Coordinates of C-alpha atoms in Angstrom, one line a residue:
Chain A
M14 CA -20.8 22.7 13.9
I15 CA -19.2 20.2 12.5
D16 CA -15.2 21.7 12.3
V17 CA -16.0 22.3 15.7
I18 CA -16.7 18.3 16.4
V19 CA -14.1 17.6 13.9
F20 CA -11.2 18.9 15.6
A21 CA -12.4 18.3 18.9
I22 CA -12.5 14.3 18.5
S23 CA -9.3 14.7 16.5
A24 CA -7.7 16.9 19.1
L25 CA -8.6 14.1 21.9
I26 CA -7.4 11.7 19.7
I27 CA -4.2 12.9 19.2
I28 CA -3.4 13.9 22.8
G29 CA -4.6 10.4 23.9
G30 CA -2.1 9.6 21.9
A31 CA 1.0 11.9 22.4
I32 CA 0.8 10.5 26.2
G33 CA 0.2 7.2 25.5
V34 CA 3.4 7.2 23.1
I35 CA 5.3 8.5 26.8
A36 CA 3.5 6.9 29.2
L37 CA 2.8 3.4 28.3
P38 CA 5.7 0.9 29.4
N39 CA 4.9 -1.9 26.4
P40 CA 7.3 -0.2 23.9
V41 CA 5.1 -1.6 20.9
H42 CA 1.6 -0.2 22.8
A43 CA 3.7 3.1 22.7
A44 CA 4.0 2.8 18.9
L45 CA 0.3 1.9 18.7
S46 CA 0.1 5.1 19.9
L47 CA 1.9 7.5 17.4
I48 CA -0.5 5.4 15.0
A49 CA -3.5 7.3 16.3
T50 CA -2.0 10.3 17.3
F51 CA -0.7 10.2 13.3
F52 CA -4.4 9.8 12.6
G53 CA -5.4 12.4 14.3
V54 CA -3.0 14.8 12.7
A55 CA -4.0 13.4 9.1
V56 CA -7.4 13.9 9.6
L57 CA -6.9 17.6 10.7
F58 CA -5.2 18.4 7.8
V59 CA -8.3 16.5 5.6
Q60 CA -10.3 18.9 7.5
Q61 CA -8.1 22.1 6.0
E62 CA -8.0 20.3 2.7
A63 CA -4.9 19.5 2.8
H64 CA -5.5 15.9 1.3
F65 CA -1.8 15.7 0.4
L66 CA -0.3 16.6 3.4
A67 CA -2.5 14.3 5.0
L68 CA -2.6 11.6 2.4
V69 CA 1.1 11.5 3.2
Q70 CA 1.0 11.2 6.6
V71 CA -0.9 8.0 6.6
V72 CA 1.5 6.7 4.5
V73 CA 4.9 7.4 5.4
Y74 CA 4.6 8.3 8.9
A75 CA 1.9 5.0 10.2
G76 CA 2.5 3.5 6.9
A77 CA 6.9 3.1 7.0
I78 CA 8.2 4.9 9.9
V79 CA 6.2 2.8 12.8
V80 CA 6.6 0.4 10.6
L81 CA 10.5 0.0 11.1
F82 CA 10.0 1.0 14.6
L83 CA 7.6 -2.1 15.1
F84 CA 10.2 -4.4 12.9
V85 CA 13.0 -3.0 15.2
I86 CA 11.4 -3.3 17.9
M87 CA 10.5 -7.5 17.3
L88 CA 13.8 -7.7 15.3
L89 CA 16.0 -7.2 18.4
G90 CA 13.1 -7.9 21.1
V91 CA 13.0 -5.7 23.2
D92 CA 9.2 -5.7 23.0
R93 CA 9.1 -7.3 27.1
A94 CA 8.3 -4.2 29.5
Q95 CA 11.0 -1.5 30.5
E96 CA 11.7 -0.8 33.6
L97 CA 11.1 2.3 34.6
G98 CA 12.6 3.2 38.2
V99 CA 16.1 2.7 37.2
E100 CA 17.4 5.3 35.6
P101 CA 20.2 4.8 33.4
L102 CA 21.9 7.8 33.0
A103 CA 22.7 9.9 36.4
G104 CA 21.1 12.6 36.6
Q105 CA 19.2 12.5 32.9
R106 CA 15.7 12.7 34.1
A107 CA 16.0 16.0 35.9
A108 CA 18.1 17.1 33.1
G109 CA 15.2 16.1 30.7
V110 CA 12.3 17.9 32.8
A111 CA 14.4 21.2 32.8
V112 CA 14.9 20.7 29.2
G113 CA 11.7 20.5 28.2
A114 CA 10.1 23.5 30.9
V115 CA 12.4 25.9 29.2
L116 CA 10.9 24.8 25.3
L117 CA 8.3 25.2 26.7
A118 CA 8.1 28.7 28.1
L119 CA 9.8 29.9 25.3
V120 CA 6.6 28.4 22.5
V121 CA 4.6 29.6 25.2
G122 CA 6.4 33.1 25.7
G123 CA 6.6 33.6 22.2
L124 CA 3.4 33.5 21.3
F125 CA 1.7 35.8 23.7
L126 CA 4.1 37.5 25.1
S127 CA 5.4 39.3 21.9
G128 CA 3.7 42.4 20.5
D129 CA 0.5 42.1 18.0
P130 CA -1.4 39.0 18.6
D131 CA -2.2 37.9 15.1
R132 CA 1.1 36.6 14.1
G133 CA 3.6 38.9 16.4
G134 CA 4.0 34.9 18.0
A135 CA 5.5 33.7 15.0
V136 CA 7.9 36.2 14.1
A137 CA 8.9 36.3 18.0
L138 CA 9.9 32.6 16.9
T139 CA 11.7 32.4 14.0
G140 CA 12.7 36.2 13.6
Q141 CA 10.1 36.0 9.8
S142 CA 6.4 36.3 9.2
G143 CA 4.5 32.9 8.6
Q144 CA 2.7 33.7 5.3
V145 CA -0.9 32.2 4.2
V146 CA -1.6 31.5 0.8
P147 CA -5.1 31.7 0.0
T148 CA -5.6 28.0 -2.2
V149 CA -6.4 29.1 -6.2
E150 CA -10.1 27.5 -6.4
G151 CA -10.7 24.7 -8.9
E152 CA -7.1 23.8 -8.5
Q153 CA -6.2 20.6 -6.6
D154 CA -3.4 21.1 -3.8
V155 CA -1.1 18.5 -4.9
I156 CA -0.6 20.5 -8.1
Q157 CA -0.1 23.7 -6.0
L158 CA 2.4 21.3 -3.5
A159 CA 4.3 20.4 -6.6
R160 CA 4.8 24.0 -8.9
D161 CA 5.6 25.3 -4.6
L162 CA 8.0 22.9 -4.6
F163 CA 9.9 22.0 -8.0
T164 CA 10.2 26.4 -9.0
R165 CA 10.7 27.8 -5.3
H166 CA 11.6 25.1 -3.1
L167 CA 13.7 23.7 -6.2
L168 CA 16.9 24.1 -4.0
T169 CA 16.0 22.9 -1.0
F170 CA 14.5 19.8 -2.4
E171 CA 16.7 18.5 -4.4
A172 CA 19.6 19.5 -1.2
T173 CA 17.0 17.5 1.5
G174 CA 17.5 14.3 -1.4
I175 CA 21.5 14.1 -1.3
L176 CA 21.4 14.1 2.1
L177 CA 18.9 11.1 2.6
T178 CA 20.9 9.2 -0.3
V179 CA 24.4 10.7 1.1
A180 CA 22.7 9.6 4.4
T181 CA 21.4 5.6 3.0
V182 CA 24.8 5.6 1.1
G183 CA 26.6 5.4 4.8
A184 CA 24.1 3.5 6.6
V185 CA 25.5 1.3 4.2
V186 CA 29.0 1.6 4.3
L187 CA 29.1 1.6 7.7
V188 CA 27.6 -2.3 8.3
R189 CA 29.3 -3.7 5.4
A190 CA 32.6 -1.9 6.9
R191 CA 31.8 -3.5 10.4
G192 CA 30.2 -6.8 9.4
A193 CA 31.1 -8.6 6.4
E194 CA 31.7 -11.6 7.7
D195 CA 28.2 -11.7 9.0
L196 CA 26.5 -11.0 6.2
I197 CA 28.1 -13.0 4.6
L198 CA 27.0 -15.8 6.6
D199 CA 23.3 -14.8 5.7
E200 CA 24.0 -16.5 2.8
P201 CA 22.1 -19.4 1.7
G202 CA 24.7 -22.3 0.9
T203 CA 27.6 -21.0 2.9
A204 CA 26.5 -22.0 5.8
Q205 CA 29.6 -24.0 7.1
H206 CA 28.9 -27.3 8.5
Chain B
M282 CA -16.2 15.2 -7.1
I283 CA -12.8 16.3 -7.4
G284 CA -11.8 19.3 -4.8
Q285 CA -15.2 18.9 -3.2
P286 CA -14.8 20.5 0.5
Y287 CA -16.3 16.8 1.6
L288 CA -16.4 18.3 5.8
I289 CA -17.3 21.7 6.1
D290 CA -20.9 21.6 4.9
V291 CA -23.2 18.4 5.6
D292 CA -25.9 17.4 3.7
W293 CA -28.1 14.7 5.5
G294 CA -29.5 13.8 1.9
D295 CA -26.0 13.2 1.2
L296 CA -24.7 11.7 4.6
V297 CA -27.5 9.0 3.8
Q298 CA -26.3 8.6 0.8
A299 CA -22.3 7.7 1.6
V300 CA -23.6 5.5 4.2
I301 CA -26.8 3.5 1.6
T302 CA -23.2 3.2 -1.1
A303 CA -20.7 2.1 1.4
V304 CA -23.4 -0.7 2.9
I305 CA -23.6 -1.2 -0.3
S306 CA -20.8 -2.2 -1.3
F307 CA -19.5 -4.0 1.6
A308 CA -22.3 -6.5 0.9
V309 CA -21.0 -6.9 -2.8
L310 CA -17.5 -7.2 -1.6
L311 CA -18.1 -10.7 1.4
V312 CA -20.4 -11.8 -2.1
S313 CA -17.4 -11.6 -4.2
V314 CA -15.4 -12.9 -1.6
M315 CA -16.8 -16.1 -0.9
L316 CA -17.1 -16.3 -4.6
M317 CA -13.7 -15.8 -5.1
V318 CA -13.1 -18.5 -2.0
W319 CA -14.7 -21.3 -4.5
F320 CA -13.2 -20.2 -7.4
E321 CA -9.3 -20.9 -5.9
R322 CA -10.4 -23.7 -4.7
K323 CA -12.8 -24.8 -7.6
V324 CA -9.7 -24.2 -10.1
V325 CA -6.6 -25.5 -8.2
S326 CA -8.6 -28.4 -7.5
R327 CA -8.6 -28.6 -11.6
L328 CA -5.6 -27.7 -11.6
Q329 CA -3.9 -30.2 -9.5
N330 CA -6.6 -33.2 -10.9
R331 CA -8.7 -32.8 -8.3
I332 CA -11.7 -32.2 -7.5
G333 CA -13.0 -29.8 -5.4
P334 CA -16.2 -29.3 -3.3
N335 CA -19.3 -30.2 -4.9
Q336 CA -21.3 -30.9 -2.7
A337 CA -22.5 -27.5 -0.3
G338 CA -24.5 -26.5 -3.3
P339 CA -24.8 -26.5 -7.3
F340 CA -21.3 -26.9 -8.2
G341 CA -20.3 -26.7 -4.6
L342 CA -20.8 -22.7 -4.5
L343 CA -22.4 -22.4 -0.4
Q344 CA -18.9 -24.7 0.5
T345 CA -17.7 -21.6 2.2
L346 CA -20.9 -20.2 3.4
F347 CA -20.7 -23.1 5.4
D348 CA -17.2 -23.5 6.3
G349 CA -17.5 -19.5 7.6
T350 CA -20.1 -20.6 9.9
K351 CA -18.7 -23.7 11.7
L352 CA -16.1 -21.9 12.1
F353 CA -18.5 -18.4 13.9
F354 CA -19.0 -21.8 16.5
K355 CA -16.0 -22.7 17.2
E356 CA -14.1 -22.3 20.9
D357 CA -12.3 -19.4 20.7
L358 CA -8.3 -19.8 22.3
I359 CA -7.4 -16.4 23.3
P360 CA -2.9 -18.0 24.5
A361 CA -1.9 -17.9 28.2
E362 CA 1.0 -15.0 26.3
A363 CA -0.9 -13.5 24.3
D364 CA -0.9 -9.5 25.0
R365 CA -5.1 -9.5 24.5
F366 CA -5.6 -6.1 23.4
V367 CA -3.8 -6.5 21.0
F368 CA -4.3 -9.5 19.6
K369 CA -8.9 -9.0 19.3
L370 CA -7.4 -5.7 17.8
A371 CA -5.8 -7.6 14.9
P372 CA -8.2 -9.1 13.2
Y373 CA -10.0 -5.6 12.5
L374 CA -6.9 -3.6 11.6
A375 CA -6.4 -6.2 8.6
L376 CA -10.1 -5.9 8.0
V377 CA -10.8 -2.3 7.5
P378 CA -8.3 -1.1 5.4
A379 CA -8.6 -4.6 3.1
F380 CA -12.5 -2.7 2.7
L381 CA -11.4 0.9 2.5
M382 CA -8.9 0.3 -0.1
F383 CA -11.8 -1.3 -2.6
T384 CA -14.4 2.4 -2.2
I385 CA -12.2 4.0 -4.6
I386 CA -12.7 1.2 -7.8
P387 CA -15.3 3.0 -10.2
V388 CA -17.1 -0.5 -10.6
A389 CA -19.2 0.4 -13.6
G390 CA -19.5 3.3 -15.6
D391 CA -20.8 4.3 -18.9
F392 CA -17.2 5.0 -20.5
S393 CA -17.1 4.8 -24.3
N394 CA -16.6 7.7 -26.1
G395 CA -16.1 10.6 -23.8
H396 CA -18.6 9.9 -21.1
D397 CA -16.9 10.6 -17.3
G398 CA -18.5 7.1 -16.2
S399 CA -21.5 9.3 -14.3
V400 CA -25.2 8.0 -14.6
M401 CA -28.0 10.6 -13.3
V402 CA -30.3 9.4 -10.9
G403 CA -33.0 11.7 -9.1
G404 CA -31.5 14.3 -10.9
E405 CA -28.4 13.1 -8.8
K406 CA -24.8 12.6 -11.2
M407 CA -23.3 9.3 -9.3
F408 CA -20.5 7.7 -9.4
F409 CA -20.2 3.5 -9.8
Q410 CA -17.7 4.0 -7.2
V411 CA -18.7 5.1 -3.4
I412 CA -16.0 7.8 -2.7
D413 CA -13.0 9.6 -4.9
P414 CA -10.8 11.0 -3.2
P415 CA -8.7 13.9 -4.4
V416 CA -5.5 11.9 -3.9
G417 CA -7.3 8.8 -5.3
I418 CA -4.9 6.2 -5.3
L419 CA -2.9 7.9 -2.8
F420 CA -5.8 6.6 -1.2
F421 CA -5.0 2.8 -1.7
L422 CA -1.4 3.2 -1.7
A423 CA -2.1 3.8 2.5
M424 CA -4.1 1.3 2.9
S425 CA -2.1 -1.7 2.0
A426 CA 0.4 -0.1 4.2
L427 CA -2.2 0.3 6.8
G428 CA -2.9 -3.5 6.4
V429 CA 0.8 -4.5 7.7
Y430 CA 0.1 -3.7 10.5
G431 CA -2.7 -6.2 11.0
I432 CA -0.5 -9.0 10.2
M433 CA 2.1 -7.5 12.5
L434 CA 0.4 -7.3 15.6
A435 CA -1.0 -10.6 15.3
G436 CA 1.9 -12.3 15.0
W437 CA 3.6 -10.0 17.5
S438 CA 1.1 -9.8 20.3
S439 CA 0.2 -13.6 20.4
G440 CA 3.3 -14.2 22.8
S441 CA 4.8 -17.1 20.7
K442 CA 7.4 -17.9 18.5
Y443 CA 6.0 -18.9 14.8
P444 CA 3.5 -15.7 14.9
L445 CA 6.2 -13.5 15.8
I446 CA 8.8 -15.0 12.6
G447 CA 6.2 -14.6 10.2
S448 CA 5.5 -10.7 11.2
V449 CA 9.2 -10.0 10.6
R450 CA 9.2 -11.2 7.5
A451 CA 5.3 -9.4 6.6
S452 CA 7.5 -6.3 7.5
A453 CA 10.7 -6.7 6.0
Q454 CA 8.5 -7.9 2.3
V455 CA 6.1 -5.0 2.9
I456 CA 8.9 -2.1 3.4
S457 CA 10.7 -3.6 0.6
Y458 CA 8.1 -4.0 -1.8
E459 CA 6.0 -0.7 -1.0
A460 CA 8.6 1.2 -3.2
A461 CA 8.6 -0.6 -6.3
L462 CA 5.0 -1.1 -6.4
G463 CA 4.5 2.8 -5.8
L464 CA 6.7 4.0 -9.0
A465 CA 5.7 1.6 -11.2
L466 CA 2.5 3.7 -9.7
A467 CA 4.1 6.5 -10.3
S468 CA 5.0 5.9 -14.5
V469 CA 1.2 5.1 -14.5
L470 CA 0.6 8.5 -13.0
L471 CA 2.9 10.3 -15.1
V472 CA 1.0 8.9 -17.9
T473 CA -2.8 9.7 -16.9
G474 CA -1.5 13.3 -15.6
T475 CA -4.2 12.7 -12.8
L476 CA -5.0 10.7 -8.8
S477 CA -7.9 10.1 -9.0
T478 CA -9.5 7.0 -10.1
N479 CA -11.9 7.6 -12.3
G480 CA -10.2 10.4 -13.7
I481 CA -7.5 7.4 -15.0
V482 CA -9.8 5.7 -16.0
Q483 CA -10.9 8.1 -18.2
A484 CA -7.1 9.4 -20.0
Q485 CA -7.9 5.8 -20.5
S486 CA -11.1 5.0 -22.6
G487 CA -9.6 5.4 -25.8
G488 CA -9.8 1.6 -26.7
F489 CA -7.2 -1.2 -26.0
T490 CA -3.7 1.5 -27.5
S491 CA -5.0 4.4 -24.4
W492 CA -4.6 1.5 -22.0
A493 CA -1.8 2.5 -19.5
L494 CA -0.5 -0.6 -19.8
V495 CA 0.9 0.4 -23.6
T496 CA 1.0 4.0 -22.7
T497 CA 3.8 3.3 -20.0
G498 CA 5.5 0.0 -21.8
F499 CA 4.6 -2.9 -20.2
V500 CA 6.9 -2.8 -17.8
P501 CA 5.4 -0.7 -14.4
F502 CA 2.2 -3.3 -15.6
V503 CA 5.0 -6.4 -14.3
I504 CA 6.9 -4.9 -11.6
F505 CA 3.1 -3.7 -10.2
V506 CA 1.6 -7.2 -10.4
I507 CA 4.8 -8.9 -8.8
A508 CA 4.6 -6.4 -5.9
G509 CA 0.8 -6.1 -5.6
T510 CA 1.5 -10.5 -5.2
A511 CA 4.2 -10.0 -2.8
E512 CA 2.1 -7.0 -0.9
L513 CA -0.3 -9.8 -0.3
N514 CA 1.9 -12.3 0.8
R515 CA 0.1 -14.4 -1.6
P516 CA 2.2 -17.5 -3.8
P517 CA 5.5 -17.1 -4.4
F518 CA 5.6 -14.5 -2.3
D519 CA 3.4 -16.6 1.0
L520 CA 7.0 -16.3 2.6
V521 CA 4.7 -14.8 5.6
E522 CA 2.5 -18.3 6.4
A523 CA 5.0 -20.7 4.8
E524 CA 3.2 -24.2 6.7
Q525 CA 6.8 -25.6 6.3
E526 CA 8.3 -23.5 8.0
I527 CA 6.7 -21.8 10.3
V528 CA 2.9 -23.8 10.8
G529 CA 1.0 -21.3 9.8
G530 CA 3.1 -17.7 10.0
F531 CA 0.9 -14.8 12.5
H532 CA -2.7 -17.1 12.3
T533 CA -1.0 -19.9 13.9
E534 CA -2.8 -19.6 17.6
Y535 CA -6.2 -17.7 15.5
S536 CA -9.1 -20.1 15.4
S537 CA -13.0 -19.6 14.9
I538 CA -14.5 -16.3 14.1
R539 CA -10.9 -13.6 14.6
F540 CA -9.0 -17.1 11.9
A541 CA -12.3 -15.9 9.8
L542 CA -11.3 -12.8 9.2
F543 CA -8.0 -12.9 8.8
F544 CA -9.3 -15.7 6.0
L545 CA -12.1 -12.9 5.0
A546 CA -9.2 -9.9 4.8
E547 CA -7.1 -12.2 2.2
F548 CA -9.5 -12.7 -0.1
M549 CA -10.6 -9.1 -0.4
N550 CA -7.5 -8.0 -0.9
V551 CA -6.9 -10.2 -3.4
V552 CA -10.4 -9.2 -5.1
T553 CA -9.3 -5.2 -3.9
M554 CA -5.7 -5.7 -5.6
S555 CA -6.8 -7.5 -8.7
A556 CA -9.2 -4.8 -9.1
I557 CA -6.5 -1.8 -8.6
F558 CA -4.7 -3.6 -11.5
V559 CA -7.8 -3.2 -13.9
T560 CA -8.5 0.4 -13.0
L561 CA -4.3 1.7 -13.2
F562 CA -3.1 -1.0 -16.1
L563 CA -6.0 -1.7 -18.5
G564 CA -8.8 1.1 -17.9
G565 CA -11.5 -0.4 -16.4
P566 CA -14.8 -0.7 -16.8
A567 CA -13.9 1.5 -20.3
P568 CA -14.2 -0.9 -23.3
A569 CA -11.3 -2.2 -24.5
W570 CA -13.0 -1.3 -28.2
D571 CA -15.6 -0.4 -29.8
F572 CA -18.1 -2.9 -31.5
P573 CA -19.4 -0.6 -34.3
W574 CA -21.7 -3.8 -36.1
I575 CA -23.4 -4.8 -32.4
D576 CA -25.9 -2.3 -30.8
L577 CA -26.1 -4.0 -27.9
P578 CA -30.1 -2.7 -25.9
L579 CA -27.7 -2.7 -22.5
P580 CA -27.3 0.1 -20.6
G581 CA -23.7 2.0 -21.1
A582 CA -23.0 1.6 -17.6
L583 CA -24.1 -2.0 -17.4
M584 CA -21.6 -2.2 -20.1
G585 CA -18.8 -1.2 -18.8
F586 CA -19.8 -3.2 -15.5
I587 CA -18.8 -5.8 -17.7
W588 CA -15.9 -4.8 -19.1
F589 CA -14.6 -4.4 -15.2
F590 CA -16.0 -8.0 -13.9
G591 CA -14.7 -9.7 -17.7
K592 CA -11.1 -7.7 -16.6
L593 CA -11.0 -8.4 -12.7
L594 CA -11.4 -12.4 -13.4
I595 CA -8.3 -12.7 -15.8
F596 CA -6.2 -11.3 -12.4
L597 CA -8.3 -13.7 -9.7
F598 CA -7.3 -16.5 -12.4
M599 CA -4.0 -14.9 -12.9
F600 CA -3.4 -15.2 -8.8
V601 CA -5.1 -18.7 -8.2
W602 CA -2.5 -19.7 -11.3
F603 CA 0.1 -18.3 -9.4
R604 CA 0.4 -20.8 -6.4
A605 CA -1.0 -23.7 -8.9
T606 CA 1.7 -23.6 -10.6
L607 CA 5.7 -21.6 -8.6
P608 CA 7.6 -22.6 -6.1
R609 CA 7.8 -20.1 -2.8
L610 CA 10.5 -17.8 -2.9
R611 CA 13.7 -18.3 -0.3
Y612 CA 13.9 -15.0 1.8
D613 CA 17.2 -14.3 -0.1
Q614 CA 15.4 -13.6 -3.3
L615 CA 12.5 -12.8 -2.5
M616 CA 14.5 -9.5 -1.2
D617 CA 17.2 -9.7 -3.8
L618 CA 14.3 -9.2 -6.1
G619 CA 12.3 -6.1 -4.6
W620 CA 16.0 -4.9 -3.9
K621 CA 17.8 -5.3 -6.4
V622 CA 15.6 -5.7 -9.6
L623 CA 12.5 -4.1 -8.9
I624 CA 13.4 -0.8 -6.9
P625 CA 16.0 -0.4 -9.3
L626 CA 13.9 -1.1 -12.6
A627 CA 10.8 0.5 -11.7
L628 CA 13.0 4.0 -10.2
G629 CA 15.3 3.7 -14.0
W630 CA 11.8 3.8 -15.9
L631 CA 9.6 6.2 -14.8
L632 CA 13.1 8.4 -15.3
V633 CA 12.8 7.5 -19.2
L634 CA 9.1 8.0 -18.9
A635 CA 9.1 11.3 -17.9
G636 CA 12.5 12.3 -19.9
I637 CA 10.0 11.3 -23.1
R638 CA 7.6 13.8 -21.4
V639 CA 9.5 16.5 -20.7
A640 CA 10.2 15.8 -24.9
Q641 CA 6.5 15.8 -26.0
D642 CA 6.0 19.1 -23.9
N643 CA 9.2 20.9 -24.8
N644 CA 9.3 19.6 -29.0
I645 CA 13.2 19.9 -28.5
G646 CA 13.1 19.4 -32.1
L647 CA 16.4 16.4 -32.3
A648 CA 14.2 15.3 -35.3
D649 CA 11.6 16.9 -38.1
T650 CA 8.2 15.3 -36.5
A651 CA 7.4 14.5 -32.8
F652 CA 7.0 10.8 -33.4
G653 CA 11.3 10.9 -34.0
D654 CA 11.7 13.1 -31.1
T655 CA 10.2 10.1 -29.4
L656 CA 11.8 7.4 -30.6
I657 CA 15.3 9.2 -30.1
I658 CA 14.8 10.0 -26.4
L659 CA 14.1 6.5 -25.8
V660 CA 16.5 5.0 -27.4
I661 CA 19.2 7.7 -25.1
G662 CA 16.9 6.4 -22.8
L663 CA 17.1 2.8 -23.0
A664 CA 20.9 3.1 -23.0
G665 CA 20.9 4.9 -20.2
L666 CA 18.2 2.5 -18.3
A667 CA 21.1 -0.6 -19.7
A668 CA 24.8 1.5 -19.1
G669 CA 23.0 1.5 -15.2
A670 CA 22.3 -1.9 -14.6
G671 CA 25.0 -3.1 -15.9
L672 CA 27.0 -0.5 -13.4
L673 CA 24.7 -2.3 -10.6
A674 CA 25.3 -5.9 -11.5
A675 CA 29.2 -4.8 -11.8
A676 CA 28.3 -3.3 -8.0
I677 CA 27.1 -6.6 -6.6
K678 CA 29.3 -8.3 -8.0
N679 CA 32.3 -6.1 -6.6
A680 CA 30.9 -6.8 -3.2
R681 CA 29.6 -10.0 -3.3
N682 CA 33.7 -10.6 -3.9
E683 CA 34.7 -8.3 -1.5
A684 CA 32.0 -9.9 1.0
S685 CA 33.8 -13.6 0.4
A686 CA 37.2 -13.3 0.3
V687 CA 37.2 -11.8 3.9
A688 CA 34.4 -14.5 5.9
L689 CA 35.3 -17.4 3.5
P690 CA 39.6 -17.0 2.1
T691 CA 40.5 -20.4 1.1
S692 CA 37.5 -22.8 1.2
G693 CA 35.2 -22.3 -1.7
I694 CA 31.7 -21.0 -1.5
V695 CA 28.3 -23.0 -3.1
G696 CA 25.7 -21.7 -4.2
M697 CA 27.1 -17.4 -4.6
E698 CA 26.8 -17.9 -8.2
D699 CA 22.4 -17.1 -9.8

């Protein structure tokens, strides 16, 4: 019973937040709605006893990524309400609606139309059957997750690390190559009098 | 406590107990904030050769209460340009994480001689902390990351220049120092081997030498204290509300009770961050040494609180001392310290600690004894750390030379050397 109540409340928060992200004209309000959605998802993770995932959801998404969004919004001064009547790219909206509809049809179709009602949907969408590993009694989810991550998925883990490092270094190189002159003027004591 | 499913079956007795502990700890925190404000004003006054509050109550103890009451009756102003909803929401976004962070701190309990800090109340095992979630100390990271929203949104929603500048500074500062904070924290977790705050204290309960301060080799402690001070926006990292430059920073437009809430959140964070320092590095309520020669007639739990409070006072005084002594960092100094010193050092130190841990677990046999192994790994690790520092310094110097060659080919550059 309590499960259902918790799920219903967090589902309402998640959906409300998701609608807010796309419907609110002010980008800061949209970012706030996004935080509400992340929190709803975190609560659902806690309900599934995935405490670590819930915390990571809050630390990484709500605590770092949305802070970065807001930082950019404030720094660039794009926090005024956007004019939604003008379409910057002709035909963009129609194409967006079409692609969205196709994706939705694909997911819903995959879930409901394939043979086995229990796990057929997952097979139809990803090509392989999902597997639910039972949690070991008395062992924390962090330990299980870490063991899985650093044994079975070690290669993926390392590859992701390299990818992120490359992206960071790339960003720094791009900025320095293009804006070295701007950068030096930001340093104190070098302002040209 | 650990791993207990706490949303699946609701026991109403547990629920009532949880509410009561939460209310009590909130009340205790409020009183401690009141005393902390008084303490700060008193100590800063003495350090500046003044007397400080001395009229309201004995030693001016009630000054904070009077000031708070006064603020409640002041007119509440909202700027015309403000985003009203977010403007009203922001103080609560600052206050709630500040309180939630405190809930994971074990404030008392008997941790001596391998006790787990619990007491029996009416046949039930109870701990002197509101919650002990399985992810423990990560909860602190999450809440401290959320605390910045109050500051950011307050500055943005004011619809005014200086608060906005304060907000942008706050978000840049928190993003920069969170990484160093997390890496220093990871060193402690590596040594203690658990995420639960109760477990972290238990791992340090073997007296002074078992404290993470000693077992992590002191460096993570220094990094954590610096990054923690920056996270609190306390001097010398208080660019967010630098009065000489940006009036009051994010709370310039706030008045009355909303201002009081920000003030409350700020001092609550000071108390909580000090308590986190104590829990992570000084063993929380665990005693520094046993008193074999004195047999105090006090229950162990109370002794735990005395130890905790004594350790807490050290850090509370430290924050006040910082404020009275250190000048504010310039913005670029803040960024340099965070990105070029603290993060690389914290990362390198974590690697050294991990190396030592692996050597101890696997018995690599470089030397005759385990201690010799540890020593060899430590020397290799420190050499690697020094080499990395040299490379980083060379890279920074090279980048500066290149940048200055592009921007100012002829004129001399002032202030490029640190």
